[in-house]
Coordinates of C-alpha atoms and ligand atoms in Angstrom, one line a residue:
M1 CA 0.2 0.2 -0.1
S2 CA 1.1 3.1 -0.9
L3 CA 1.5 6.6 1.2
S4 CA -1.3 9.1 0.7
V5 CA -1.3 12.5 2.0
T6 CA -4.5 14.7 1.5
R7 CA -5.1 17.6 2.9
I8 CA -7.8 19.0 5.4
G9 CA -9.4 21.7 7.2
K10 CA -6.7 24.6 6.3
S11 CA -4.2 25.0 4.1
F12 CA -1.6 23.3 6.4
V13 CA -2.5 20.2 7.6
A14 CA -3.1 16.7 6.0
E15 CA -4.3 13.5 6.9
V16 CA -1.6 10.8 5.8
G17 CA -3.1 6.9 5.3
G18 CA -1.6 4.1 3.6
V19 CA 1.4 3.4 6.5
D20 CA 1.4 1.2 9.6
L21 CA 3.3 3.9 12.1
S22 CA 3.5 0.1 14.2
Q23 CA 6.1 -1.0 11.8
P24 CA 9.6 0.0 10.6
L25 CA 9.6 2.2 8.1
D26 CA 11.5 2.4 4.5
S27 CA 14.0 5.0 3.7
E28 CA 11.7 6.4 0.9
T29 CA 8.8 6.1 3.3
A30 CA 10.6 8.2 6.1
E31 CA 11.7 11.1 3.4
Q32 CA 7.9 11.1 2.3
I33 CA 6.3 11.4 5.6
R34 CA 9.2 14.2 6.1
Q35 CA 8.5 15.6 2.9
A36 CA 4.6 16.0 3.4
W37 CA 5.4 17.7 6.9
W38 CA 7.4 20.3 5.5
D39 CA 4.7 20.4 3.1
N40 CA 1.5 21.0 5.7
S41 CA 3.0 21.7 9.1
I42 CA 0.6 19.3 10.5
L43 CA 0.3 15.9 9.9
V44 CA -2.7 13.3 11.3
F45 CA -2.4 9.7 11.2
R46 CA -5.8 7.5 11.9
D47 CA -6.0 4.4 13.9
Q48 CA -2.5 4.0 14.8
D49 CA -2.7 1.7 17.5
I50 CA 1.0 1.8 18.8
T51 CA 3.3 0.8 22.3
D52 CA 5.2 3.1 23.9
E53 CA 8.7 1.9 22.4
Q54 CA 7.2 2.2 18.6
H55 CA 6.2 6.0 19.2
V56 CA 9.5 6.5 20.4
A57 CA 11.1 4.3 17.2
F58 CA 8.7 6.1 14.4
S59 CA 10.3 9.2 16.1
H60 CA 13.7 9.0 16.0
N61 CA 12.9 9.1 11.3
F62 CA 13.3 12.9 12.0
G63 CA 16.0 13.3 14.7
E64 CA 16.7 13.3 18.2
L65 CA 14.4 12.9 20.7
Q66 CA 13.9 15.6 24.1
G67 CA 13.0 15.3 27.6
H68 CA 11.4 17.7 29.3
S69 CA 12.5 19.7 32.0
V70 CA 9.9 19.4 34.6
T71 CA 10.9 15.3 34.7
A72 CA 8.2 14.5 36.7
W73 CA 5.9 14.7 33.8
L74 CA 8.5 12.0 31.8
S75 CA 7.5 8.4 31.2
R76 CA 9.4 6.3 33.8
D77 CA 10.2 3.6 31.6
H78 CA 10.4 5.6 28.7
P79 CA 12.0 9.0 29.6
E80 CA 11.5 10.6 25.5
I81 CA 7.6 10.4 26.4
L82 CA 6.0 13.5 27.8
V83 CA 3.3 12.2 29.9
L84 CA -0.3 14.7 29.6
S85 CA -3.1 12.7 31.4
S86 CA -5.3 14.0 33.6
K87 CA -4.8 10.4 35.9
G88 CA -0.6 10.3 35.3
R89 CA 0.5 6.5 33.2
S90 CA 3.8 5.3 33.6
G91 CA 5.0 6.7 37.0
A92 CA 4.4 10.0 35.6
M93 CA 2.4 13.3 37.6
P94 CA -1.3 13.3 36.3
L95 CA -1.3 16.4 34.3
K96 CA -4.9 18.1 33.0
N97 CA -4.8 20.0 30.3
G98 CA -0.7 20.7 30.1
G99 CA -0.5 23.0 27.3
A100 CA -4.3 25.0 28.3
Y101 CA -2.5 28.1 26.4
W102 CA -1.6 29.2 22.9
H103 CA 2.1 28.2 22.6
S104 CA 4.4 26.8 20.2
D105 CA 6.9 24.0 22.8
I106 CA 9.7 24.5 24.6
T107 CA 10.6 27.9 22.8
Y108 CA 11.3 29.2 26.3
E109 CA 14.8 27.1 26.0
A110 CA 17.6 28.2 23.8
V111 CA 17.4 26.1 20.7
P112 CA 13.6 25.2 20.5
P113 CA 12.4 21.5 19.2
M114 CA 11.7 21.1 15.4
G115 CA 8.5 19.6 16.3
S116 CA 6.1 16.9 18.4
I117 CA 4.5 13.9 18.3
L118 CA 1.6 13.6 20.4
H119 CA -0.3 10.2 20.4
G120 CA -4.0 10.5 21.5
I121 CA -4.8 7.2 23.8
T122 CA -7.8 8.5 26.1
I123 CA -9.8 10.8 24.6
P124 CA -12.9 12.1 26.5
P125 CA -16.2 12.3 24.7
E126 CA -16.5 15.7 25.1
G127 CA -14.0 19.3 24.9
G128 CA -10.3 18.4 24.8
D129 CA -9.6 19.4 20.9
T130 CA -6.4 20.6 20.0
L131 CA -6.2 24.1 18.5
Y132 CA -3.6 25.0 15.8
A133 CA -2.5 28.0 14.4
D134 CA -0.5 28.4 11.1
M135 CA 2.4 30.4 11.7
Y136 CA 3.2 30.7 7.7
A137 CA -0.4 32.5 7.1
A138 CA 0.0 34.3 9.7
Y139 CA 3.4 36.4 9.1
D140 CA 2.0 36.9 5.6
A141 CA -1.6 38.4 6.7
L142 CA 0.3 41.0 8.1
D143 CA 0.0 44.3 6.7
D144 CA 3.0 46.0 5.9
E145 CA 3.8 48.6 8.3
T146 CA 3.8 45.5 10.6
K147 CA 6.1 43.5 8.9
A148 CA 8.6 46.6 8.9
L149 CA 8.2 46.5 12.4
I150 CA 8.7 43.1 13.6
D151 CA 11.1 42.2 10.1
G152 CA 14.9 41.6 11.9
R153 CA 14.2 41.9 15.6
M154 CA 14.3 39.8 18.1
A155 CA 12.0 38.9 20.9
I156 CA 12.6 37.3 25.1
H157 CA 10.7 34.0 25.8
N158 CA 10.7 32.4 29.8
Y159 CA 9.3 29.7 31.2
Q160 CA 9.3 31.4 34.2
L161 CA 6.0 33.3 34.6
R162 CA 4.7 31.0 33.1
Y163 CA 4.9 28.4 35.2
I164 CA 4.4 30.2 38.2
K165 CA 1.6 31.4 37.2
M166 CA 0.3 28.2 36.6
T167 CA 1.1 26.8 40.0
E168 CA -0.9 29.5 41.5
G169 CA -3.5 28.6 39.7
G170 CA -2.8 24.9 41.6
A171 CA -1.9 23.0 37.9
R172 CA 1.7 22.5 38.9
P173 CA 4.3 21.8 41.3
A174 CA 6.4 24.8 42.8
P175 CA 9.2 24.5 40.7
T176 CA 12.5 23.5 42.1
A177 CA 15.3 25.8 42.7
E178 CA 17.1 24.0 39.8
Q179 CA 14.3 24.6 37.8
L180 CA 14.3 28.4 38.4
A181 CA 17.7 28.8 37.6
E182 CA 17.5 27.2 34.6
W183 CA 15.1 29.0 33.0
Q184 CA 16.3 31.9 32.3
D185 CA 15.9 34.4 29.2
V186 CA 16.6 33.0 26.1
R187 CA 16.1 35.5 22.6
H188 CA 14.5 34.0 19.1
P189 CA 13.5 35.7 15.8
V190 CA 10.4 37.2 15.8
V191 CA 10.0 36.2 12.4
L192 CA 12.0 33.2 11.9
K193 CA 13.3 31.2 8.6
N194 CA 12.1 27.9 8.9
P195 CA 15.4 26.1 7.1
D196 CA 13.0 23.1 5.5
S197 CA 10.6 24.9 4.1
G198 CA 12.2 28.2 3.7
R199 CA 9.4 29.9 4.3
K200 CA 9.0 32.6 6.5
A201 CA 6.9 32.2 10.2
L202 CA 5.8 33.8 13.6
F203 CA 7.2 33.1 15.8
V204 CA 6.1 34.7 18.8
N205 CA 3.6 33.1 21.6
E206 CA 1.2 33.7 24.7
G207 CA 2.6 31.1 26.2
F208 CA 6.4 32.1 26.5
T209 CA 7.1 35.4 24.3
V210 CA 7.2 37.8 27.4
S211 CA 9.0 41.0 25.0
I212 CA 10.1 42.2 22.1
E213 CA 13.9 43.5 22.0
G214 CA 14.2 47.0 21.7
L215 CA 11.1 48.6 22.5
G216 CA 9.6 50.5 25.5
K217 CA 7.1 48.0 27.7
E218 CA 4.2 49.8 27.1
E219 CA 5.1 49.0 22.5
S220 CA 6.1 46.1 23.4
D221 CA 2.9 44.3 24.9
A222 CA 0.6 46.6 23.1
L223 CA 2.6 44.9 19.9
L224 CA 3.0 41.3 21.7
E225 CA -1.3 42.0 22.0
K226 CA -1.6 42.3 18.7
L227 CA 0.4 40.1 17.6
F228 CA -0.9 37.0 19.6
A229 CA -4.8 38.0 18.9
H230 CA -3.8 38.3 15.0
S231 CA -2.3 34.8 15.0
E232 CA -5.2 33.4 16.9
K233 CA -8.0 34.0 14.5
P234 CA -10.3 31.5 13.3
E235 CA -8.8 32.0 9.6
F236 CA -5.2 30.8 11.1
V237 CA -6.7 27.7 13.2
Y238 CA -7.5 24.1 13.0
A239 CA -9.3 22.2 15.5
H240 CA -8.6 18.5 16.0
K241 CA -10.8 16.4 17.6
W242 CA -9.5 13.5 18.8
R243 CA -10.3 9.7 18.3
P244 CA -8.2 7.3 20.4
H245 CA -4.6 6.2 18.7
D246 CA -4.3 9.6 15.9
I247 CA -0.9 10.8 15.7
V248 CA -0.3 14.4 15.4
M249 CA 2.7 15.5 14.3
W250 CA 3.2 19.2 14.4
D251 CA 6.7 21.6 12.4
N252 CA 6.8 23.6 15.7
R253 CA 8.7 26.3 14.1
C254 CA 5.9 27.2 12.0
T255 CA 2.7 26.3 14.4
M256 CA 1.0 27.2 17.7
H257 CA -1.1 25.1 20.1
S258 CA -3.6 25.0 22.6
A259 CA -5.5 22.1 24.3
T260 CA -8.9 22.9 25.7
D261 CA -11.0 22.0 28.5
F262 CA -12.6 19.4 29.3
D263 CA -14.5 18.2 32.3
D264 CA -11.6 15.7 34.2
N265 CA -13.9 14.8 37.0
K266 CA -16.5 12.6 34.5
Y267 CA -13.5 11.7 31.5
E268 CA -10.0 10.8 31.1
R269 CA -7.6 12.2 28.8
T270 CA -4.3 10.7 28.1
M271 CA -1.8 11.3 25.7
Q272 CA 1.8 11.0 25.0
R273 CA 4.6 13.2 23.2
T274 CA 8.0 12.3 21.8
T275 CA 9.7 16.0 21.5
I276 CA 12.1 15.9 18.4
K277 CA 15.3 18.2 18.6
G278 CA 15.4 21.3 16.5
T279 CA 19.0 23.4 15.0
A280 CA 19.5 26.6 16.1
L281 CA 16.7 29.3 14.7
Q282 CA 17.6 31.5 11.1
Q283 CA 16.3 35.0 11.1
A284 CA 14.4 35.6 8.3
A285 CA 15.8 38.3 6.0
A286 CA 13.9 40.9 6.2
A287 CA 11.5 41.6 3.5
Ligands
LIG301 C1 1.6 19.5 23.6 C2 0.5 20.1 24.0 C3 -2.3 19.8 24.0 C4 -3.1 18.7 24.0 O1 1.3 17.7 23.8 O2 2.4 19.3 24.1 O3 0.4 21.4 23.8 O4 -4.2 18.6 23.7 N1 -0.9 19.1 24.3 O5 -3.1 18.3 25.1
LIG302 MN1 2.4 21.6 23.8

């Protein structure tokens, strides 16, 4: 059976069929999936009831894997797997809606991940969708004045503020001294060039971007607020309604995502993620 790649919903999501992710991929299929990933940003695979080992093995087709600085969320058996489970799983601490705010993964590190691969295991019958935003389209749709203002600029990203906000809501355990020391400011281009597609993407997110360099606080806050509101507009967003054993993989350099709420008193939601290491981000050349 040969691979099929079919655009769904918006212009940046494709469903991939004709492949069994429990089996090792031949090099041609792996290359076709990589190409489809650069062409589409988000790939959806249905009905892939894979084991943790198979999830890790599949992920290695795209690069080296990384863990997470909150090690309590990692699977004890497979530390390459981040467990987002309202009940906890494989020794990992329960976590309800790990990413229930707009963000790209781990942009608070000096070299953010290239992408993530999420396996939906236990899916609530209502709620718990994942929203994805197309940050190429969001960049392209900006007016020329805004593009001129942000092209060539750097933004500061930091995890501390977000994490502390989550602990105040009771959704996270108190950070350790090591974590606080590790979560320092990092700088990333506001507009990056994705080396795998050559395209320009807006690269700021509500989760972790705290300011834009070279602007006063008021101007920076106002510009970030405007860029967040712009990129979260429905026209750039695809809502993924999970079925058990969906695999969704996103290019983290040109998309953002946010989990939607669900009733964790009534339902369990369990997802597992592998995270592909990135390479140093490239500033896009000014228009
Ligand atoms: C993630 C994440 C959202 C979700 O896996 O990185 O943010 O819907 N998950 O579980
Ligand atoms: Mn996430």
